[in-house]
PDB file of C-alpha atoms in Angstrom:
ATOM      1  CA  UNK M   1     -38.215   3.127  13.018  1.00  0.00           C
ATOM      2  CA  UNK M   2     -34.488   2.624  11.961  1.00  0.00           C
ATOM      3  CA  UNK M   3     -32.682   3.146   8.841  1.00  0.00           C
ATOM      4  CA  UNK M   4     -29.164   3.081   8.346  1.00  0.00           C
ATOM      5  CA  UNK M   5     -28.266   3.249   4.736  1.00  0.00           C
ATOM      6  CA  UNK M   6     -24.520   3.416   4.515  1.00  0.00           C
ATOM      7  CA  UNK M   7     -22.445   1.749   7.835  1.00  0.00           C
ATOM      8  CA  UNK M   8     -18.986   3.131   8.330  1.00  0.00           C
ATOM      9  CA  UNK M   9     -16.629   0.994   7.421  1.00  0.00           C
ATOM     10  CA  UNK M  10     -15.002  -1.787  10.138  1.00  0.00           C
ATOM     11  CA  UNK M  11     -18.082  -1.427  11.970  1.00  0.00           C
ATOM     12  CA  UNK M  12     -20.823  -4.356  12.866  1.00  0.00           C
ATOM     13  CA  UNK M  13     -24.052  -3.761  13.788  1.00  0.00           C
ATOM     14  CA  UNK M  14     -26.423  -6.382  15.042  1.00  0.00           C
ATOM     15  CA  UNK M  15     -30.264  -5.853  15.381  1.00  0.00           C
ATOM     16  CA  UNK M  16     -31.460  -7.819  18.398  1.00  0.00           C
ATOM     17  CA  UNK M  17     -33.946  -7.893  21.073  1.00  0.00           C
ATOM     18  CA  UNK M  18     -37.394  -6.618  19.061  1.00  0.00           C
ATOM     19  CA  UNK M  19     -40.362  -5.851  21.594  1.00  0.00           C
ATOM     20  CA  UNK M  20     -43.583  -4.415  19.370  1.00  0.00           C
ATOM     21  CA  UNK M  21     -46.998  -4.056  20.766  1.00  0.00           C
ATOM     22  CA  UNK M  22     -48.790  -7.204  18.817  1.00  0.00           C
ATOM     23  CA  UNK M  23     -52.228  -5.095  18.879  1.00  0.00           C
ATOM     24  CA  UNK M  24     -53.378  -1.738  19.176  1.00  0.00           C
ATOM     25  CA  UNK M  25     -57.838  -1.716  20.027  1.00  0.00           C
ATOM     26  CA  UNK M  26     -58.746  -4.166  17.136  1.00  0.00           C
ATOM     27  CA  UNK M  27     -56.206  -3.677  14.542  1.00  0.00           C
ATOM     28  CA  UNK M  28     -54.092  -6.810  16.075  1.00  0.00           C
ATOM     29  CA  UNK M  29     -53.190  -8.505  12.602  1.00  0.00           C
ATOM     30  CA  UNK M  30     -52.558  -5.611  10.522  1.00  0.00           C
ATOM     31  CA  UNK M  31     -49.584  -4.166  11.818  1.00  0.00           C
ATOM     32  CA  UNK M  32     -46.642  -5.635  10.002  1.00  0.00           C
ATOM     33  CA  UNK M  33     -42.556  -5.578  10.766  1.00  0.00           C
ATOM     34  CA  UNK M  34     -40.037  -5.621   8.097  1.00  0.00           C
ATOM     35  CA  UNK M  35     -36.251  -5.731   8.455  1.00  0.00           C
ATOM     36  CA  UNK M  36     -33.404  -6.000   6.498  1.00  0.00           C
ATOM     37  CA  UNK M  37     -29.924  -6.742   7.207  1.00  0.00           C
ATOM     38  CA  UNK M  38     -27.346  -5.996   4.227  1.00  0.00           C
ATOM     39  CA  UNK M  39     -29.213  -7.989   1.111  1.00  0.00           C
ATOM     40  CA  UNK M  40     -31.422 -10.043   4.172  1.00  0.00           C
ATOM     41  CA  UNK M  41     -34.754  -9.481   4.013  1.00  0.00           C
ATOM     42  CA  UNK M  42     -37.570  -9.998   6.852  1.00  0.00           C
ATOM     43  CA  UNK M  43     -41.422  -9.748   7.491  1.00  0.00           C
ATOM     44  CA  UNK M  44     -43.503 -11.046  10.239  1.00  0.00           C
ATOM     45  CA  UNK M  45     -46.971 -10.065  11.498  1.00  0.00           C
ATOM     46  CA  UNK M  46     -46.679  -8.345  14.765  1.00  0.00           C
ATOM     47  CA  UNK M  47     -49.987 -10.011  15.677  1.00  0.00           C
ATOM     48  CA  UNK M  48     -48.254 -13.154  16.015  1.00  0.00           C
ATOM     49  CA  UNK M  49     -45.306 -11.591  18.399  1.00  0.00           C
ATOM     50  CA  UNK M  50     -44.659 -11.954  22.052  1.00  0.00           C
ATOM     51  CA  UNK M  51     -46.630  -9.176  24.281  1.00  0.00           C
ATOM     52  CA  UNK M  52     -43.512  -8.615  26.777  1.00  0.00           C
ATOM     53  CA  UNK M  53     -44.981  -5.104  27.161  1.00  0.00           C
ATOM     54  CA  UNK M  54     -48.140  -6.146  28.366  1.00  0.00           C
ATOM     55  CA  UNK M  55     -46.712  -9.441  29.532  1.00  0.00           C
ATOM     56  CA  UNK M  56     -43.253  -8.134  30.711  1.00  0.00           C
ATOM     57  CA  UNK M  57     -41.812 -11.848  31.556  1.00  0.00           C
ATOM     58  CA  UNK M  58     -41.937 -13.190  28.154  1.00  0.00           C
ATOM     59  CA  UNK M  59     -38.685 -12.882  26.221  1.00  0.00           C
ATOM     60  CA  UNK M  60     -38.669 -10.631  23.292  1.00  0.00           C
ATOM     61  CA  UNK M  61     -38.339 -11.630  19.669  1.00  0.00           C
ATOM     62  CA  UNK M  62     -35.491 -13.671  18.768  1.00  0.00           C
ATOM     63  CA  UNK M  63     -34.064 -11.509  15.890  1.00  0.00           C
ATOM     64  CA  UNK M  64     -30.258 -11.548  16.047  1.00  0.00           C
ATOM     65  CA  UNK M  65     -29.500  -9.892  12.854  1.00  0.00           C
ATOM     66  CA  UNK M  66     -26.062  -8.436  10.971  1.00  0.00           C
ATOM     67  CA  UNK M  67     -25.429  -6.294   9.101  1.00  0.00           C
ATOM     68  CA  UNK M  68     -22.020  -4.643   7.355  1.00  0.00           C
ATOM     69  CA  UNK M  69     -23.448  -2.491   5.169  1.00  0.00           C
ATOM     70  CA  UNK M  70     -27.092  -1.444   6.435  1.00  0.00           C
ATOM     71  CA  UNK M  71     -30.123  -2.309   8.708  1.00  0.00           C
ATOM     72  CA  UNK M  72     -33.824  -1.197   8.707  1.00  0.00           C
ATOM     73  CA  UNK M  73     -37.000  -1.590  10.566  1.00  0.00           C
ATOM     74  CA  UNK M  74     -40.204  -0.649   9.959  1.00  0.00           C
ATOM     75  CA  UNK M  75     -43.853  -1.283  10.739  1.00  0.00           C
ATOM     76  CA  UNK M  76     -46.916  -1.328   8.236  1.00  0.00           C
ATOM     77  CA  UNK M  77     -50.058  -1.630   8.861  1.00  0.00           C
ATOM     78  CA  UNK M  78     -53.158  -1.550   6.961  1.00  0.00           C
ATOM     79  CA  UNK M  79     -54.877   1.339   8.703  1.00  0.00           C
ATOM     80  CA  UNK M  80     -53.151   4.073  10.916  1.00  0.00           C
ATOM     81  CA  UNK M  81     -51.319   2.648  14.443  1.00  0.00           C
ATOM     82  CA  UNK M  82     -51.972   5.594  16.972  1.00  0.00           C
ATOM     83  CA  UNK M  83     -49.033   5.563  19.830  1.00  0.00           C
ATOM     84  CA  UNK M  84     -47.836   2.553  18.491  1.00  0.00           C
ATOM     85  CA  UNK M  85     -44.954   0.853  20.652  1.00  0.00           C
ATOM     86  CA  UNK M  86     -41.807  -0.846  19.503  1.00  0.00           C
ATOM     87  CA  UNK M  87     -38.343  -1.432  20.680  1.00  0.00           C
ATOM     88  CA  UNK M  88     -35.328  -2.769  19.603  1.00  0.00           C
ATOM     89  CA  UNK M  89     -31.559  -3.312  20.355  1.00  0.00           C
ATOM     90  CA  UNK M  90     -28.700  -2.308  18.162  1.00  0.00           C
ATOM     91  CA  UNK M  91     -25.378  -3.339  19.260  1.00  0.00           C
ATOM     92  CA  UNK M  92     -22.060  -1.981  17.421  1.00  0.00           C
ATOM     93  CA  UNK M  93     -18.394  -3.389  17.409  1.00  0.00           C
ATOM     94  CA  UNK M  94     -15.528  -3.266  15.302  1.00  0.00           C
ATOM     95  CA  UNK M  95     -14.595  -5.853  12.570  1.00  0.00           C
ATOM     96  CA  UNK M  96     -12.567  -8.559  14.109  1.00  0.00           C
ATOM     97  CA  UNK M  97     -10.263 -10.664  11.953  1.00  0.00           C
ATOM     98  CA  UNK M  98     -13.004 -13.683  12.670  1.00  0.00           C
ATOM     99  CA  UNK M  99     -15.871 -11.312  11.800  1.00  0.00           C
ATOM    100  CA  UNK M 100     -14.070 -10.941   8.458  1.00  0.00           C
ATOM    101  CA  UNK M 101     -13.443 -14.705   8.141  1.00  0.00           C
ATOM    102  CA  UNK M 102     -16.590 -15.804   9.305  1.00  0.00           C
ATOM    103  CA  UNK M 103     -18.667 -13.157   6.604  1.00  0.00           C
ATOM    104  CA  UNK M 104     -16.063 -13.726   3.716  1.00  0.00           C
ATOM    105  CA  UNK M 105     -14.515 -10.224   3.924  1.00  0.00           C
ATOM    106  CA  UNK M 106     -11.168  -9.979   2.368  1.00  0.00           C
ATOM    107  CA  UNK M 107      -8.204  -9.563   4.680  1.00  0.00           C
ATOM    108  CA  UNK M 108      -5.611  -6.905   4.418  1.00  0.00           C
ATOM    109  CA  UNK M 109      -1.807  -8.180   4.561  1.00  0.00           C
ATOM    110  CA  UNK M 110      -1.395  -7.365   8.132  1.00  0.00           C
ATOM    111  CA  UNK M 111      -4.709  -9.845   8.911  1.00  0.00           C
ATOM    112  CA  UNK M 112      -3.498 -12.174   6.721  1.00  0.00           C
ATOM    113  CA  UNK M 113      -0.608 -12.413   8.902  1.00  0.00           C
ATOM    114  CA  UNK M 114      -2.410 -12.282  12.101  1.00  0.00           C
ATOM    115  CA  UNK M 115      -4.989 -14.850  10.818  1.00  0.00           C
ATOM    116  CA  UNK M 116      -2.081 -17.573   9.728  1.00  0.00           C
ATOM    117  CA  UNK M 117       0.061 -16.988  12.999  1.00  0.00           C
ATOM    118  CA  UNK M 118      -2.518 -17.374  15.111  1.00  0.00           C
ATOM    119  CA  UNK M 119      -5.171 -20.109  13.317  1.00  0.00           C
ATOM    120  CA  UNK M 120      -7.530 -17.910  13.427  1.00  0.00           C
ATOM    121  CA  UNK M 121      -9.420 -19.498  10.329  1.00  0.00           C
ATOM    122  CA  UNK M 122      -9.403 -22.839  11.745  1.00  0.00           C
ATOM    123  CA  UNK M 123     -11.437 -21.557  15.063  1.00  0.00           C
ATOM    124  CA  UNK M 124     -13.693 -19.718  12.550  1.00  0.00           C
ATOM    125  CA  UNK M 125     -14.294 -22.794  11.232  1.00  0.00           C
ATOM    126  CA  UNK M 126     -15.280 -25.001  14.225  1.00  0.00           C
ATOM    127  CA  UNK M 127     -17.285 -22.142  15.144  1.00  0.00           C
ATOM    128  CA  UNK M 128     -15.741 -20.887  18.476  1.00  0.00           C
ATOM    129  CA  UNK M 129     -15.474 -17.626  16.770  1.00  0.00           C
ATOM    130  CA  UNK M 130     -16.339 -15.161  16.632  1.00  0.00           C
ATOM    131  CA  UNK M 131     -17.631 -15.065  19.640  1.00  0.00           C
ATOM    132  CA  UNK M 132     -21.133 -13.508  20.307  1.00  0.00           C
ATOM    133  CA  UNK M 133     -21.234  -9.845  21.938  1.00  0.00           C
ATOM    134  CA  UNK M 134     -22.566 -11.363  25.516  1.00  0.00           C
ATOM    135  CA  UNK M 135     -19.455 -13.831  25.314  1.00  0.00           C
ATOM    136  CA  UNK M 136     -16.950 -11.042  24.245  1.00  0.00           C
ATOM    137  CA  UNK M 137     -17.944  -8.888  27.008  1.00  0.00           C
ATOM    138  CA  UNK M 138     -17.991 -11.168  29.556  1.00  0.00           C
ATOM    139  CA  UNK M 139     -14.534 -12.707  28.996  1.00  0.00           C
ATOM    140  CA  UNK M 140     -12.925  -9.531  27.605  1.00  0.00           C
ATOM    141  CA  UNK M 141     -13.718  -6.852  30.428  1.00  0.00           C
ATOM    142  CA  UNK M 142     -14.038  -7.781  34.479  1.00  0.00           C
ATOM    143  CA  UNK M 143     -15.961  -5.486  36.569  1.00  0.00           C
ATOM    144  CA  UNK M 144     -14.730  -3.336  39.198  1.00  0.00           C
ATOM    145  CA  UNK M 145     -17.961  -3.106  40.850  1.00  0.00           C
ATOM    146  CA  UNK M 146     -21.826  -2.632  39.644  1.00  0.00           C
ATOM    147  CA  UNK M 147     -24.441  -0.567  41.325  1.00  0.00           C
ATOM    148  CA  UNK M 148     -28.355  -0.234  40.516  1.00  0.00           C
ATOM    149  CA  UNK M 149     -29.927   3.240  41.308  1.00  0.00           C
ATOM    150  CA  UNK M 150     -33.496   4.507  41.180  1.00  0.00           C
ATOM    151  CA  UNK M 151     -35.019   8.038  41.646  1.00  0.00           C
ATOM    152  CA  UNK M 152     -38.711   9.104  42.124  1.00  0.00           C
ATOM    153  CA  UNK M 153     -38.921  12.890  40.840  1.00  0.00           C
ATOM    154  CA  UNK M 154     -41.273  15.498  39.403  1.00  0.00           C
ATOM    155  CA  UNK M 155     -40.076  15.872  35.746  1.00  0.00           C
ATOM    156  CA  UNK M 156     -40.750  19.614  34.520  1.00  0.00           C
ATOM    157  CA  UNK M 157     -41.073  20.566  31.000  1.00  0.00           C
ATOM    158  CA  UNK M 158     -37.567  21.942  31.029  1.00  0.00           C
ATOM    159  CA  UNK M 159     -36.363  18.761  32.187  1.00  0.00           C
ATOM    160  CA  UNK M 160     -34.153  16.852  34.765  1.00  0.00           C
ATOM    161  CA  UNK M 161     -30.600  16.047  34.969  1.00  0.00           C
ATOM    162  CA  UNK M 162     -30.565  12.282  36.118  1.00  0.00           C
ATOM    163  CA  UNK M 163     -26.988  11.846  37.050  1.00  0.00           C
ATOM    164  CA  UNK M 164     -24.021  12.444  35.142  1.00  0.00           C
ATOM    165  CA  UNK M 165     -21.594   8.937  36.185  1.00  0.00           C
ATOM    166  CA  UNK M 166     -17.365   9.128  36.559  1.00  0.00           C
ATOM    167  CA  UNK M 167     -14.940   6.100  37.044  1.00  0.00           C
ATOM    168  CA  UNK M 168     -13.667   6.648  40.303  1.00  0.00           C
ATOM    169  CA  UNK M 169     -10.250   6.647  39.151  1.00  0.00           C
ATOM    170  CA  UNK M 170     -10.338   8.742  35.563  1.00  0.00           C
ATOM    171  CA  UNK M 171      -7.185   7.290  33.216  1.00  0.00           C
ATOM    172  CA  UNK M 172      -7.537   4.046  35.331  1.00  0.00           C
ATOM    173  CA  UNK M 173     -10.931   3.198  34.957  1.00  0.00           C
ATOM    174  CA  UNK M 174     -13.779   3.220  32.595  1.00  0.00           C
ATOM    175  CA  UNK M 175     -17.880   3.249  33.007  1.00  0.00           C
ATOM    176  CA  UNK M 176     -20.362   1.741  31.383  1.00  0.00           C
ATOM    177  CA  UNK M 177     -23.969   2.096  31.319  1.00  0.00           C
ATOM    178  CA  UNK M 178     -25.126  -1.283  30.953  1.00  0.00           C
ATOM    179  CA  UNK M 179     -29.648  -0.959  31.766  1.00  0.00           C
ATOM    180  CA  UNK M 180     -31.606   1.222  32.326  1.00  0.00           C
ATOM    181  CA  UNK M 181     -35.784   1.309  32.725  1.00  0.00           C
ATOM    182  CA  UNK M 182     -38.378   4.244  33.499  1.00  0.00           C
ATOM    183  CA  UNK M 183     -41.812   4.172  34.139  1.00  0.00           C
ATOM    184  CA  UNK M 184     -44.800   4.077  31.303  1.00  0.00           C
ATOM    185  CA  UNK M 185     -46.029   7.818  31.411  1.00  0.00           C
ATOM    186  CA  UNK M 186     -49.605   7.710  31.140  1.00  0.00           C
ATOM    187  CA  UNK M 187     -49.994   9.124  27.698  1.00  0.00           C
ATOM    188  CA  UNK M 188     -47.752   9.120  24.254  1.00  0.00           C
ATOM    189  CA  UNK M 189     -48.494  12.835  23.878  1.00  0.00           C
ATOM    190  CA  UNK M 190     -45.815  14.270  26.325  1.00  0.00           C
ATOM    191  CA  UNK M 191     -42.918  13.214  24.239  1.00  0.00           C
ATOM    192  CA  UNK M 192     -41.361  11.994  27.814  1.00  0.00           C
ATOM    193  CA  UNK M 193     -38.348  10.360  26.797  1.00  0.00           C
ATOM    194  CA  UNK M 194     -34.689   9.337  28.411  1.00  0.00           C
ATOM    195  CA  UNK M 195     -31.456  11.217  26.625  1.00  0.00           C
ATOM    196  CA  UNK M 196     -28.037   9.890  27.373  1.00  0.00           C
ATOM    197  CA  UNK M 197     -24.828  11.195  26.096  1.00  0.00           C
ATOM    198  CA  UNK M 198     -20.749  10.016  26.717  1.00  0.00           C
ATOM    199  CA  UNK M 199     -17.460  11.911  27.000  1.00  0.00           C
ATOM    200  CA  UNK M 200     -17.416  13.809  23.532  1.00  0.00           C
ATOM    201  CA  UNK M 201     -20.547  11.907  21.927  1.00  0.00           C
ATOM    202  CA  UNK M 202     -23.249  14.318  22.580  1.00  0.00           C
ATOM    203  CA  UNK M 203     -24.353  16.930  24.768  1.00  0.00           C
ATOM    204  CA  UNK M 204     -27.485  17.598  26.849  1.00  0.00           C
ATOM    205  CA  UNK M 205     -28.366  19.480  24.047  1.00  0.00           C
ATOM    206  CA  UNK M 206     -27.424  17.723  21.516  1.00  0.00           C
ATOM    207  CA  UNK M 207     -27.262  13.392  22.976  1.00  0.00           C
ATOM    208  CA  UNK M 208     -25.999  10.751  21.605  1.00  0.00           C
ATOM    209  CA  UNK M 209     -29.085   8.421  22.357  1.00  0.00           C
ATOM    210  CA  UNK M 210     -32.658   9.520  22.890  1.00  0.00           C
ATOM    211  CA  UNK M 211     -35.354   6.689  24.544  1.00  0.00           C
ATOM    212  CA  UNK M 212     -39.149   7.431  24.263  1.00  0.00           C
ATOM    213  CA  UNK M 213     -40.496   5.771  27.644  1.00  0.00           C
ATOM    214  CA  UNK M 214     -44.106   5.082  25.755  1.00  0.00           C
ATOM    215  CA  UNK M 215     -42.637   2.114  24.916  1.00  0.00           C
ATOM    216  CA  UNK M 216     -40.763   1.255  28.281  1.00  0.00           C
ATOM    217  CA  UNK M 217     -41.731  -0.279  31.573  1.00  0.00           C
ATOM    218  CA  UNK M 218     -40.168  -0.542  34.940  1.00  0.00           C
ATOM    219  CA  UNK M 219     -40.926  -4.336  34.718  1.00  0.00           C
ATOM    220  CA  UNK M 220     -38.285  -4.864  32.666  1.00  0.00           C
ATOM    221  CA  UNK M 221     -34.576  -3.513  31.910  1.00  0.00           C
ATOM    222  CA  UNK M 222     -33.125  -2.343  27.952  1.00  0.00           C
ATOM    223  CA  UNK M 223     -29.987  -3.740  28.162  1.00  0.00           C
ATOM    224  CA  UNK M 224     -27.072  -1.928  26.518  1.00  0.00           C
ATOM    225  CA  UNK M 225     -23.177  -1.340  26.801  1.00  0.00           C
ATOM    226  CA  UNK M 226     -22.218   2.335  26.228  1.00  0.00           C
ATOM    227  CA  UNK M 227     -18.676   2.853  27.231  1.00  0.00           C
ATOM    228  CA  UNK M 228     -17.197   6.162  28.393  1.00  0.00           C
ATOM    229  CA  UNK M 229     -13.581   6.543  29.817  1.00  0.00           C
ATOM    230  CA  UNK M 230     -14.610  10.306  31.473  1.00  0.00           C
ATOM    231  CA  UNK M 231     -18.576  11.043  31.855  1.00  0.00           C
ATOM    232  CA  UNK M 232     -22.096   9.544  30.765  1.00  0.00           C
ATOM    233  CA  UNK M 233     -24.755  12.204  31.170  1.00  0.00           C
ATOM    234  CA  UNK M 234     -28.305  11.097  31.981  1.00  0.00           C
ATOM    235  CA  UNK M 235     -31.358  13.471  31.178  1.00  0.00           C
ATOM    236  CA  UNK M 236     -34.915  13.250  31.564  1.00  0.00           C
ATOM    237  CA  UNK M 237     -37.105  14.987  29.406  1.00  0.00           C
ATOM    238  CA  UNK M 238     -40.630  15.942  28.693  1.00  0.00           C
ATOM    239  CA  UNK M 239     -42.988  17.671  27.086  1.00  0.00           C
ATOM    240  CA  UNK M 240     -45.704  17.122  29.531  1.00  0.00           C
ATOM    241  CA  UNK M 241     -45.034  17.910  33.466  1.00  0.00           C
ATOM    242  CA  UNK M 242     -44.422  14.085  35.103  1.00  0.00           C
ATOM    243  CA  UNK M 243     -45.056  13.941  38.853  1.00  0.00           C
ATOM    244  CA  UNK M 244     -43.307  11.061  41.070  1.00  0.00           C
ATOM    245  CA  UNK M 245     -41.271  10.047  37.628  1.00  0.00           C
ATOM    246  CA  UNK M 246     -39.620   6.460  38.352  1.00  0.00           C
ATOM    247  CA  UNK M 247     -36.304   6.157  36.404  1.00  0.00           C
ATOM    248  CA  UNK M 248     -34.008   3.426  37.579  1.00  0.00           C
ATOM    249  CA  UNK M 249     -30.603   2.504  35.926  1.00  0.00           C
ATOM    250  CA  UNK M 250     -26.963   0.146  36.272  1.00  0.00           C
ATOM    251  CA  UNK M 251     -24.208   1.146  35.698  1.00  0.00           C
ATOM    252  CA  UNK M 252     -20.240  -0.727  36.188  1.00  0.00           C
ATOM    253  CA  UNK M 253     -16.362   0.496  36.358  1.00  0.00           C
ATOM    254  CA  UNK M 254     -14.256  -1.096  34.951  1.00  0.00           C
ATOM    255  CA  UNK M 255     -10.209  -1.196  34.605  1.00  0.00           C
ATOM    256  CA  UNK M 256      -8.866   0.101  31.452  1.00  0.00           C
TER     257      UNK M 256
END
């Protein structure tokens, strides 16, 4: 499902929000989920986990895992899983001085400098840092505005372009797509899945991000913070011919 073997380095990633199918006809206990975070190793049966795709109000797994070096996830299962569904969040930021405290990462001179200045240790320490990614966001950027839009269209095989989203006010501004959600297709065989790519990360051809909606529902929202200071492209695509397609997605400006 996910295997990152070698991070780059100053970069965090954190494996959050896990939402697997907990049985599949009558294999419900066989189907197991492993993880691993650096040298952290995980394992739980996903007969035991919360059905928010079948019961969308319950909250997903509580995994909040990091990871500097690498992260994996995978299922097992005794016998074959057909059209299995799983999702998960993974959420990257840059090494902060209190990451680096906080994980026992040596600091450079400069960060040494930075970190005795401003007492940066001693927060680490009571535990106001680092903050957690919801918290950072919250405090560090203010929203210009936030708007919620939802389309109903035929999806061919060749596809549909979504919307491609500006900042009003290019050099100013910045957007972010922060959820989006798209119907359950009726079957896993028509590959129907959401692309999204930003600025210079990715193409239409080529994205940066690629959801398969098998495992998505318009009951509830993947959250997600994907920055761009010019474009973010939205695609729907499809191997199978989708009539009255519901996509529906948020999106916020921001000031630079």
């Amino acid at each position: 499902m996910l295997n990152l073997t070698r991070l780059p380095r100053n970069l965090l990633v954190r494996l959050k929000n896990i939402i697997a199918e907990p049985s599949v006809a009558d294999q419900a206990v066989n189907a197991e989920l492993r993880l691993k975070a650096d040298s952290e190793v995980f394992q739980v049966s996903a007969g035991a986990l919360p059905d928010r795709i079948t019961e969308p109000t319950t909250k997903p797994t509580q995994y909040d895992l990091l990871a500097s070096s690498s992260v994996r996830l995978a299922a097992y299962a005794i016998a074959d899983l057909t059209a299995y569904k799983i999702c998960h969040g993974l959420w990257v930021s840059k090494t902060t001085i209190a990451d680096k405290l906080a994980l026992e990462i040596p600091l450079n001179a400069e960060e040494a400098a930075i970190d005795r200045e401003l007492h940066i240790s001693q927060t680490v320490e009571r535990g106001t840092l680092p903050a957690k990614i919801d918290r950072f966001l919250l405090y560090e950027y203010w929203p210009i505005y936030r708007e919620t839009k939802a389309i109903i269209k035929t999806v061919p095989t060749e596809g549909i372009d979504v919307e491609t989203l500006h900042p009003r006010r290019i050099g100013e501004q910045f957007i972010v797509l922060e959820k989006i959600s798209a119907e359950t297709p009726e079957d896993a065989d028509g590959n129907t899945r959401i692309t999204i790519w930003r600025d210079d990360d990715g193409s239409p051809a080529s994205p940066l991000l690629e959801l398969f909606t098998w495992s998505m529902g318009l009951t509830h929202d993947i959250p997600m913070f994907i920055p761009a200071r010019r474009e973010i492209g939205i695609r729907c695509e499809t191997d199978t011919e989708r009539s009255d397609y519901k996509i529906r997605y948020t999106f916020g400006v921001y000031r630079l």
